[in-house]
PDB file of N, CA and C in Angstrom:
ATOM      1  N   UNK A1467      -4.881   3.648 -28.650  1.00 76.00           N
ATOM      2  CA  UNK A1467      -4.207   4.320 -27.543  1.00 76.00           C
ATOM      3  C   UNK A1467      -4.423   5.833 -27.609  1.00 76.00           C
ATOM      4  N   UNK A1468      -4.919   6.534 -28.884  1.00 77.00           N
ATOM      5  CA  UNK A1468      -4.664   7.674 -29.033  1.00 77.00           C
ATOM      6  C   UNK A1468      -6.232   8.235 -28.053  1.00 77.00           C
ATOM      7  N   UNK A1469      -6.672   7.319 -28.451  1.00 88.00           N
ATOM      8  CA  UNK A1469      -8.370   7.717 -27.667  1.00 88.00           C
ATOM      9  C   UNK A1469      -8.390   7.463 -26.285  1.00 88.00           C
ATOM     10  N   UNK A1470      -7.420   6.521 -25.525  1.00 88.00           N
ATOM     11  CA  UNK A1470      -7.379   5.663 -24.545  1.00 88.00           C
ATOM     12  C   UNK A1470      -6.474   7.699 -23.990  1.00 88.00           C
ATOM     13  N   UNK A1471      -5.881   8.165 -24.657  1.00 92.00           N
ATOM     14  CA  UNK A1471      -4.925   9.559 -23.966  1.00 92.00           C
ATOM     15  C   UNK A1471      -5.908  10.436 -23.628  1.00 92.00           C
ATOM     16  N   UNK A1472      -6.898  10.717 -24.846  1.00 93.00           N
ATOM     17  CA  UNK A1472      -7.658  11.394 -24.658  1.00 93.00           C
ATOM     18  C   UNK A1472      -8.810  11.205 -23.724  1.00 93.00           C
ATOM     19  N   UNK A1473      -8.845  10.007 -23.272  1.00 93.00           N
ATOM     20  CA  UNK A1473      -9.655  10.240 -22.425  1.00 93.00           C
ATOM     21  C   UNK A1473      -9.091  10.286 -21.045  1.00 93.00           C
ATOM     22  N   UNK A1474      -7.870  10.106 -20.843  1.00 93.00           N
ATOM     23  CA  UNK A1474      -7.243   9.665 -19.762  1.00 93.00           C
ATOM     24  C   UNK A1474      -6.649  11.548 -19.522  1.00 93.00           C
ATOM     25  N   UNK A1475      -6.733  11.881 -20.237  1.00 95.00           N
ATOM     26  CA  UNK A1475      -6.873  13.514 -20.123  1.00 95.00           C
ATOM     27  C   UNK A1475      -7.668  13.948 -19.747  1.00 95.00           C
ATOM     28  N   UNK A1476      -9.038  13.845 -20.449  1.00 94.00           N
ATOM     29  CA  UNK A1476     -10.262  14.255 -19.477  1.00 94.00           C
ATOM     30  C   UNK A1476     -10.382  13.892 -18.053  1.00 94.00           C
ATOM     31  N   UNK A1477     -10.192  12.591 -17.757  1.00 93.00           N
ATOM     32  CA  UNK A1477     -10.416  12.217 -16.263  1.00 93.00           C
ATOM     33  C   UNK A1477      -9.384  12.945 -15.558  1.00 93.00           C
ATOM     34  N   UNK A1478      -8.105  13.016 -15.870  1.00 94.00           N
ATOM     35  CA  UNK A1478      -7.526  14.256 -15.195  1.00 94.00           C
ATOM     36  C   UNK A1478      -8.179  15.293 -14.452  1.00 94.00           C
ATOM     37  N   UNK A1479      -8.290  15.967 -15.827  1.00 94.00           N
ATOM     38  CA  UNK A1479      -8.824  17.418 -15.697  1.00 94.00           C
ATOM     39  C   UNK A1479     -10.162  17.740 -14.939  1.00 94.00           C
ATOM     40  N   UNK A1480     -11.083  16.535 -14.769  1.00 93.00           N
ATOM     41  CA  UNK A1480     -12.490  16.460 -14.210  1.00 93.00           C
ATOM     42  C   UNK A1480     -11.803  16.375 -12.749  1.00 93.00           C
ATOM     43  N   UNK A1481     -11.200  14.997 -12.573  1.00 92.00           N
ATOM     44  CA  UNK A1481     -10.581  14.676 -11.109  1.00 92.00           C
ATOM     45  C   UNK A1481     -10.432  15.834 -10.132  1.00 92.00           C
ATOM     46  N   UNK A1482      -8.859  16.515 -10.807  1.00 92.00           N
ATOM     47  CA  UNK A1482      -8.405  17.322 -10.254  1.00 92.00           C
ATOM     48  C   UNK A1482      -8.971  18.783  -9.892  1.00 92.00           C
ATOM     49  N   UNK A1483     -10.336  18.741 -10.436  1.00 91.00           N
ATOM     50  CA  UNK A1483     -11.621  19.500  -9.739  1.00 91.00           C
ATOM     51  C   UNK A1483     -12.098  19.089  -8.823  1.00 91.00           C
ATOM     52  N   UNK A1484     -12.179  18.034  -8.462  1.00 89.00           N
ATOM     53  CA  UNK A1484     -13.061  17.633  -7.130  1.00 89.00           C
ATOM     54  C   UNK A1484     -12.179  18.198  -5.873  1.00 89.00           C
ATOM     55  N   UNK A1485     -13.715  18.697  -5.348  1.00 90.00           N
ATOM     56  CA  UNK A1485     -13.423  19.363  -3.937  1.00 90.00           C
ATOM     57  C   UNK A1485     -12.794  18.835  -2.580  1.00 90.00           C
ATOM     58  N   UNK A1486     -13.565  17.396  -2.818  1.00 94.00           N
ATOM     59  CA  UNK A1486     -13.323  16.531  -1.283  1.00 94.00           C
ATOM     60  C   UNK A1486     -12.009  15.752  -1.840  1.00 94.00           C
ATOM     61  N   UNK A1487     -11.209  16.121  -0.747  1.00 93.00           N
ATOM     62  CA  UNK A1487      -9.660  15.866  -1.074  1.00 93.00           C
ATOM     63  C   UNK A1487      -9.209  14.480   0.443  1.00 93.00           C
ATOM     64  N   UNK A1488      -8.871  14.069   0.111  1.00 91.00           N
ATOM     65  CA  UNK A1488      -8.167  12.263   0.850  1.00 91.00           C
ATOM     66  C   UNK A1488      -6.458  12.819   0.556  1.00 91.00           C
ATOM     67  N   UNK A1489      -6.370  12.766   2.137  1.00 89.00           N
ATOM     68  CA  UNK A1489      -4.990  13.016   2.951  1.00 89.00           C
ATOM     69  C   UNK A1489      -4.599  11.382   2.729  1.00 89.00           C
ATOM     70  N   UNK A1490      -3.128  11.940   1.938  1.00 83.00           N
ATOM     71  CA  UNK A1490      -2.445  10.641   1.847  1.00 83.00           C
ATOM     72  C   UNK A1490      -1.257  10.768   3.043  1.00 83.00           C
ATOM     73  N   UNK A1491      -0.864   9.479   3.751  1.00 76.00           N
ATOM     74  CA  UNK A1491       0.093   9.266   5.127  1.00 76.00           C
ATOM     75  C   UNK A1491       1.197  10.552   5.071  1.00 76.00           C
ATOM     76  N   UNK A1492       1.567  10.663   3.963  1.00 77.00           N
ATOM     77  CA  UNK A1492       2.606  11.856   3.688  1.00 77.00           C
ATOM     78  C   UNK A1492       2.141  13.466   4.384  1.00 77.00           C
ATOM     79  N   UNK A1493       0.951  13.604   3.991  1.00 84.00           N
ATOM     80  CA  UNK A1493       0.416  15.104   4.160  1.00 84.00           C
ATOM     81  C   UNK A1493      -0.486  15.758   3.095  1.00 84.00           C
ATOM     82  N   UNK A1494       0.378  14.528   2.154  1.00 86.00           N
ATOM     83  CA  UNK A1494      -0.311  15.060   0.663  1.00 86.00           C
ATOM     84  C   UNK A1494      -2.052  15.121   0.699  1.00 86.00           C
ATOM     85  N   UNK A1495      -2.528  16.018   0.149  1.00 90.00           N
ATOM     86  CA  UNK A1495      -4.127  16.200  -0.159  1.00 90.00           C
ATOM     87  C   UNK A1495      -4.461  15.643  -2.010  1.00 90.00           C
ATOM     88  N   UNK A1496      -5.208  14.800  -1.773  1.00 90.00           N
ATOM     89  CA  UNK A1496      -4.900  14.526  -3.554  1.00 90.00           C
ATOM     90  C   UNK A1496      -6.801  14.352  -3.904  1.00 90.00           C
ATOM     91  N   UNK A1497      -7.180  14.821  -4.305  1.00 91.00           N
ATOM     92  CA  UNK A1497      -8.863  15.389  -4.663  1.00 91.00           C
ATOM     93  C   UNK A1497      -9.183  13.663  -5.077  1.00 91.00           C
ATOM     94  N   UNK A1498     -10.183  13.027  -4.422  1.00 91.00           N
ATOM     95  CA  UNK A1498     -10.800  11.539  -4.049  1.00 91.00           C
ATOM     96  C   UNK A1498     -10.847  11.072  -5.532  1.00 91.00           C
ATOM     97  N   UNK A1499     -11.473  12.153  -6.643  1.00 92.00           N
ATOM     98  CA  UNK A1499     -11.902  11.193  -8.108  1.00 92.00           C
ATOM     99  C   UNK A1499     -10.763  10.789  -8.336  1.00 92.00           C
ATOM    100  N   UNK A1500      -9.389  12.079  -7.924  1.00 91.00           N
ATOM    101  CA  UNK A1500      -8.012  11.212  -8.764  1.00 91.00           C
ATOM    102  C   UNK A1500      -7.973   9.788  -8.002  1.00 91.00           C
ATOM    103  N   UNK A1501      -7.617   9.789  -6.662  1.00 88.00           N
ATOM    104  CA  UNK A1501      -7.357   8.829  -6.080  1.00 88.00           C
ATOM    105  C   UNK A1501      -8.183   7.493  -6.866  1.00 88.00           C
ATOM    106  N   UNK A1502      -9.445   8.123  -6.867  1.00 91.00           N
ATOM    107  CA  UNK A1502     -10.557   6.490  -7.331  1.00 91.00           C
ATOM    108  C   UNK A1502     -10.129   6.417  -8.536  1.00 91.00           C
ATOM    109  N   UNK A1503      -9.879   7.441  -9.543  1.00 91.00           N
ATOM    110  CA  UNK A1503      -9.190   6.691 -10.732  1.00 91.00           C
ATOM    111  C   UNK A1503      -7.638   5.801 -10.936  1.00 91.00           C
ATOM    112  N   UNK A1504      -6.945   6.612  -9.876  1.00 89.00           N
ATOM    113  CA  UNK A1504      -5.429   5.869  -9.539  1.00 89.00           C
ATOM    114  C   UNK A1504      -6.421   4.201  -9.547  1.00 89.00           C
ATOM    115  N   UNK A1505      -6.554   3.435  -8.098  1.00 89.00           N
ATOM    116  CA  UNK A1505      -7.506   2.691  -7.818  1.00 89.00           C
ATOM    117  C   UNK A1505      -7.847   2.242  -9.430  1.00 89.00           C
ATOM    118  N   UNK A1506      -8.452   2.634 -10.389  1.00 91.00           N
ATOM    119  CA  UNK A1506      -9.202   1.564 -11.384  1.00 91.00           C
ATOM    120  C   UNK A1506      -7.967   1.424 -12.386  1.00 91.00           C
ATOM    121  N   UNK A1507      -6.992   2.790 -12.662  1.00 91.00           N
ATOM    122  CA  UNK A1507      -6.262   2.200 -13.456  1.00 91.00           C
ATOM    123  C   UNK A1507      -4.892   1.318 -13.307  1.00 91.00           C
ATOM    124  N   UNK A1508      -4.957   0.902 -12.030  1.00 89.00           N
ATOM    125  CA  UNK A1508      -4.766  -0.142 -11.439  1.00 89.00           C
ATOM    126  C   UNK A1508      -5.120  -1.871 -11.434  1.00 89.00           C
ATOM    127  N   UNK A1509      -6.418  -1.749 -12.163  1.00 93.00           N
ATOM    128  CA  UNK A1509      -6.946  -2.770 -12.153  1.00 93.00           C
ATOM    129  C   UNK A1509      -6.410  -4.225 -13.092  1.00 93.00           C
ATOM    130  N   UNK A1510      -6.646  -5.582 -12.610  1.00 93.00           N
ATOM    131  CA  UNK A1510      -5.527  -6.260 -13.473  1.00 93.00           C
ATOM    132  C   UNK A1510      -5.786  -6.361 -14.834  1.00 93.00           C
ATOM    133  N   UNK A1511      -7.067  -6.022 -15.088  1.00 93.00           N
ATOM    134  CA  UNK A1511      -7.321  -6.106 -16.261  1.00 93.00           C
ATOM    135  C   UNK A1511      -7.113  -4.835 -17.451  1.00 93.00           C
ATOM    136  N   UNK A1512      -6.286  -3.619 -16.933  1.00 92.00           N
ATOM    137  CA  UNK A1512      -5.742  -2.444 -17.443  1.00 92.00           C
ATOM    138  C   UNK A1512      -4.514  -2.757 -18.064  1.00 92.00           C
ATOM    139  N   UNK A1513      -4.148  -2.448 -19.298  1.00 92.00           N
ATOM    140  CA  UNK A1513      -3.029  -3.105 -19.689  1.00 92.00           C
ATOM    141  C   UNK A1513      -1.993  -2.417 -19.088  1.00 92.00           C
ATOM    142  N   UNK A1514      -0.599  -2.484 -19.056  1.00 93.00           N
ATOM    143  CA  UNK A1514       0.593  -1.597 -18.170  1.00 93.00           C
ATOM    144  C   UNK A1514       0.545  -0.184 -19.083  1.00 93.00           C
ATOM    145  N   UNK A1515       0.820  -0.570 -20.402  1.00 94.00           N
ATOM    146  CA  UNK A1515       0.713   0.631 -21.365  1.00 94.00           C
ATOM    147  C   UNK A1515      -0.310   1.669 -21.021  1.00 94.00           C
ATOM    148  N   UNK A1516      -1.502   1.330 -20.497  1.00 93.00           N
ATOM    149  CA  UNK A1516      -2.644   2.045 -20.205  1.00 93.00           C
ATOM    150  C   UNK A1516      -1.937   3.299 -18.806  1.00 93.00           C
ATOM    151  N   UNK A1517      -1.485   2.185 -17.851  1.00 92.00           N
ATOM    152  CA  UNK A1517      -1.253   2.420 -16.944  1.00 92.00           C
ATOM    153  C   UNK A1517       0.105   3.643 -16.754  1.00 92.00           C
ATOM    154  N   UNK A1518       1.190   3.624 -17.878  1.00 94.00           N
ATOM    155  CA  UNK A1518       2.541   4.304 -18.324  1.00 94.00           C
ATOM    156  C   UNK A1518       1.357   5.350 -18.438  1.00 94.00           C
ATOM    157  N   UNK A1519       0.718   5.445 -19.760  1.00 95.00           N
ATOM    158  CA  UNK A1519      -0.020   7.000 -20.320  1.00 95.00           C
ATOM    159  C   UNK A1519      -0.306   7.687 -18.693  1.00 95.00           C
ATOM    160  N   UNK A1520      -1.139   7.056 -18.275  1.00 94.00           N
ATOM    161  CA  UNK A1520      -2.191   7.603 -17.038  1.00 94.00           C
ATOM    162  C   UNK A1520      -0.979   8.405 -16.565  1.00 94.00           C
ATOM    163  N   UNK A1521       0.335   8.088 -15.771  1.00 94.00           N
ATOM    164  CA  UNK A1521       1.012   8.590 -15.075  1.00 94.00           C
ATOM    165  C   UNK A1521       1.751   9.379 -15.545  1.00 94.00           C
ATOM    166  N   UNK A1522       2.224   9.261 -16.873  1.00 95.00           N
ATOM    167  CA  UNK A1522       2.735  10.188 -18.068  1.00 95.00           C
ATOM    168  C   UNK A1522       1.897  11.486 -17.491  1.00 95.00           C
ATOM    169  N   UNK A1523       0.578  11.386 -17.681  1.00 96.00           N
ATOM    170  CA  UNK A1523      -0.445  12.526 -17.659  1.00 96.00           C
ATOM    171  C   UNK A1523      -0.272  13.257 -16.839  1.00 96.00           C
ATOM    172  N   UNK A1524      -0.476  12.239 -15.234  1.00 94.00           N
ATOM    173  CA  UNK A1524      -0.623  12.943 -13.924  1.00 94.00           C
ATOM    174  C   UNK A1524       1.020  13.768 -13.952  1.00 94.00           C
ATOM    175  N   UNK A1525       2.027  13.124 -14.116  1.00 95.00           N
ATOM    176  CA  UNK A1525       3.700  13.784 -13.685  1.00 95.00           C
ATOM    177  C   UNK A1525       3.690  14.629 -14.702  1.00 95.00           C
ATOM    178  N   UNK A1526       2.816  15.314 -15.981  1.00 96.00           N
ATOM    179  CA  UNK A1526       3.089  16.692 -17.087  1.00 96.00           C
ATOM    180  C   UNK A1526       2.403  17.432 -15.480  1.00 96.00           C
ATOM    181  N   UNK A1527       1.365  17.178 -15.686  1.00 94.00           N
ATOM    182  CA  UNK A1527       0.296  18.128 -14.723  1.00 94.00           C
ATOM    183  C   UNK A1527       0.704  18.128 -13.356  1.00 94.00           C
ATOM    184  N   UNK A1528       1.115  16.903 -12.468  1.00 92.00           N
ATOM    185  CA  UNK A1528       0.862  17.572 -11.545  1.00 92.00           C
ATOM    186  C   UNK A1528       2.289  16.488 -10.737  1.00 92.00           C
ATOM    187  N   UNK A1529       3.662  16.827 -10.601  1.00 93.00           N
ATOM    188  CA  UNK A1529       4.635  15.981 -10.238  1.00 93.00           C
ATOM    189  C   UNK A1529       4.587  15.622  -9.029  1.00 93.00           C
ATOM    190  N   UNK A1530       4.159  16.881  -8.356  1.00 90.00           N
ATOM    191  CA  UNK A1530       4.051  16.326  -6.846  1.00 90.00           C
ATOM    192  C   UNK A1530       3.134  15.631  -6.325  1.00 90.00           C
ATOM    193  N   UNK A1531       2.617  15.311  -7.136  1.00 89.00           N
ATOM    194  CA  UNK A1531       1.198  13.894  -6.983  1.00 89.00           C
ATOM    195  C   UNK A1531       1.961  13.153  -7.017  1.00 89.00           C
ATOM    196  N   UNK A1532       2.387  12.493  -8.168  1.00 90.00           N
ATOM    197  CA  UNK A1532       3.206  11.154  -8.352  1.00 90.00           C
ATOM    198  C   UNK A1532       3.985  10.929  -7.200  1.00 90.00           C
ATOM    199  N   UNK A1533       5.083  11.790  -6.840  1.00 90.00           N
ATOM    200  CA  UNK A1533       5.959  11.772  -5.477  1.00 90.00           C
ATOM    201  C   UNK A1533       5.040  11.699  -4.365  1.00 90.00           C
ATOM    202  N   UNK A1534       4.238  11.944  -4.183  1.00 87.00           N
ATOM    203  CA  UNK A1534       3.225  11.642  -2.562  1.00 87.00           C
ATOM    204  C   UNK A1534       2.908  10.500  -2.949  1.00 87.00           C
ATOM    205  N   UNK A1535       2.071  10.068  -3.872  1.00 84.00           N
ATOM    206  CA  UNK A1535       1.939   9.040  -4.160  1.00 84.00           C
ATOM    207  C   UNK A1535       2.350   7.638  -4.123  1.00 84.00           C
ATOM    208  N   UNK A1536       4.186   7.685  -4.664  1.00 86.00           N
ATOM    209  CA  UNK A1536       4.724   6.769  -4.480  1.00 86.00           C
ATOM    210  C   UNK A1536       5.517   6.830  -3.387  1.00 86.00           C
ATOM    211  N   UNK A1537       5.535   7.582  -2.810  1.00 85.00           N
ATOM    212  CA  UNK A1537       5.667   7.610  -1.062  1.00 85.00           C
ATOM    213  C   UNK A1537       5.342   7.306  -0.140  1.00 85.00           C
ATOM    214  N   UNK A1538       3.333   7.455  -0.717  1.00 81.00           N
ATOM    215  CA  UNK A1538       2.662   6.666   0.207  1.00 81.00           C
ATOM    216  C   UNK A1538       2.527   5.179  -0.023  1.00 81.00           C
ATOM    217  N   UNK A1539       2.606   4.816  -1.428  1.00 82.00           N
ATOM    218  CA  UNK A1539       2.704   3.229  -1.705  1.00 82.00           C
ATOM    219  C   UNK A1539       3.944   2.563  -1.310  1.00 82.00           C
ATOM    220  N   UNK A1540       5.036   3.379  -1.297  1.00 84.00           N
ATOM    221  CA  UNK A1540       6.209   2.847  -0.550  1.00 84.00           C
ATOM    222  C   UNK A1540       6.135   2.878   0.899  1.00 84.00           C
ATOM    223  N   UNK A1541       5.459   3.150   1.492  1.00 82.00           N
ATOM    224  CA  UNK A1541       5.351   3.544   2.841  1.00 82.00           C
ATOM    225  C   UNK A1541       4.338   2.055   3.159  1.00 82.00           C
ATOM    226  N   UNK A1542       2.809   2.374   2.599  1.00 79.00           N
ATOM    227  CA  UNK A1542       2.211   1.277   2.631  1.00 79.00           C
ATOM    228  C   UNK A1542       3.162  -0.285   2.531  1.00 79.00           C
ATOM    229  N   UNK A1543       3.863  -0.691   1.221  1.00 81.00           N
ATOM    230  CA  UNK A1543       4.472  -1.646   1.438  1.00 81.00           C
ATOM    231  C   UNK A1543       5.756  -2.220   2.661  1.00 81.00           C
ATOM    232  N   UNK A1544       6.492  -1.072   3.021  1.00 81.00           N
ATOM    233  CA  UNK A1544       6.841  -1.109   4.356  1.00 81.00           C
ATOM    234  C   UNK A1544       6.285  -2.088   5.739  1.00 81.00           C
ATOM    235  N   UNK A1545       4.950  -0.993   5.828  1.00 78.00           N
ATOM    236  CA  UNK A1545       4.134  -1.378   7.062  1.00 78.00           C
ATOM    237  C   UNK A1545       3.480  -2.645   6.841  1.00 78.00           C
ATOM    238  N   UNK A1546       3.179  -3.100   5.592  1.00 74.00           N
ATOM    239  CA  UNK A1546       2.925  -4.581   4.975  1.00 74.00           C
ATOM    240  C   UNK A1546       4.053  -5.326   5.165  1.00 74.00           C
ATOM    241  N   UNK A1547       4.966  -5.328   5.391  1.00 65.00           N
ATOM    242  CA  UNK A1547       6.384  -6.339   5.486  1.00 65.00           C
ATOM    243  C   UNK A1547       6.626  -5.984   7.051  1.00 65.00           C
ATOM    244  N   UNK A1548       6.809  -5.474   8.119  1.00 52.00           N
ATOM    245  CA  UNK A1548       7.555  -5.262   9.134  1.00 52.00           C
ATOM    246  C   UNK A1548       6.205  -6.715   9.978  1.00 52.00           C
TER     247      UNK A1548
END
């Protein structure tokens, strides 16, 4: 896990460089690599633990990601149920 942080740090820090930014329903602008990494560490085969670190990471660095974020996934599940 300790290597699984460290790298989950780097992809951060690379991500949150990218230029071309994806408007989430909120307003939020969140730079596409994060988004595509949200997207993989997502995947079912990511353990949850994997998945705790990742967001651990993003809410030190960057809180108002997480909150757009789960705003827009709460929003998404909404418009999926009505």
């Amino acid at each position: 896990m300790d290597r699984a942080e460290e790298k989950f740090r780097i992809a951060y820090e690379w991500g949150s460089k990218s230029r071309r930014k994806i408007e989430l329903k909120s307003g939020y602008k969140i730079p596409d690599a994060l988004l595509n990494a949200v997207a993989r560490i997502h995947m079912d085969q990511v353990p949850k633990e994997a998945r705790a670190m990742w967001w651990e990471i993003v809410s030190e660095n960057d809180p108002d990601l997480v909150t757009a974020f789960v705003a827009h996934v709460t929003a998404a599940q909404e418009e999926d149920t009505l």
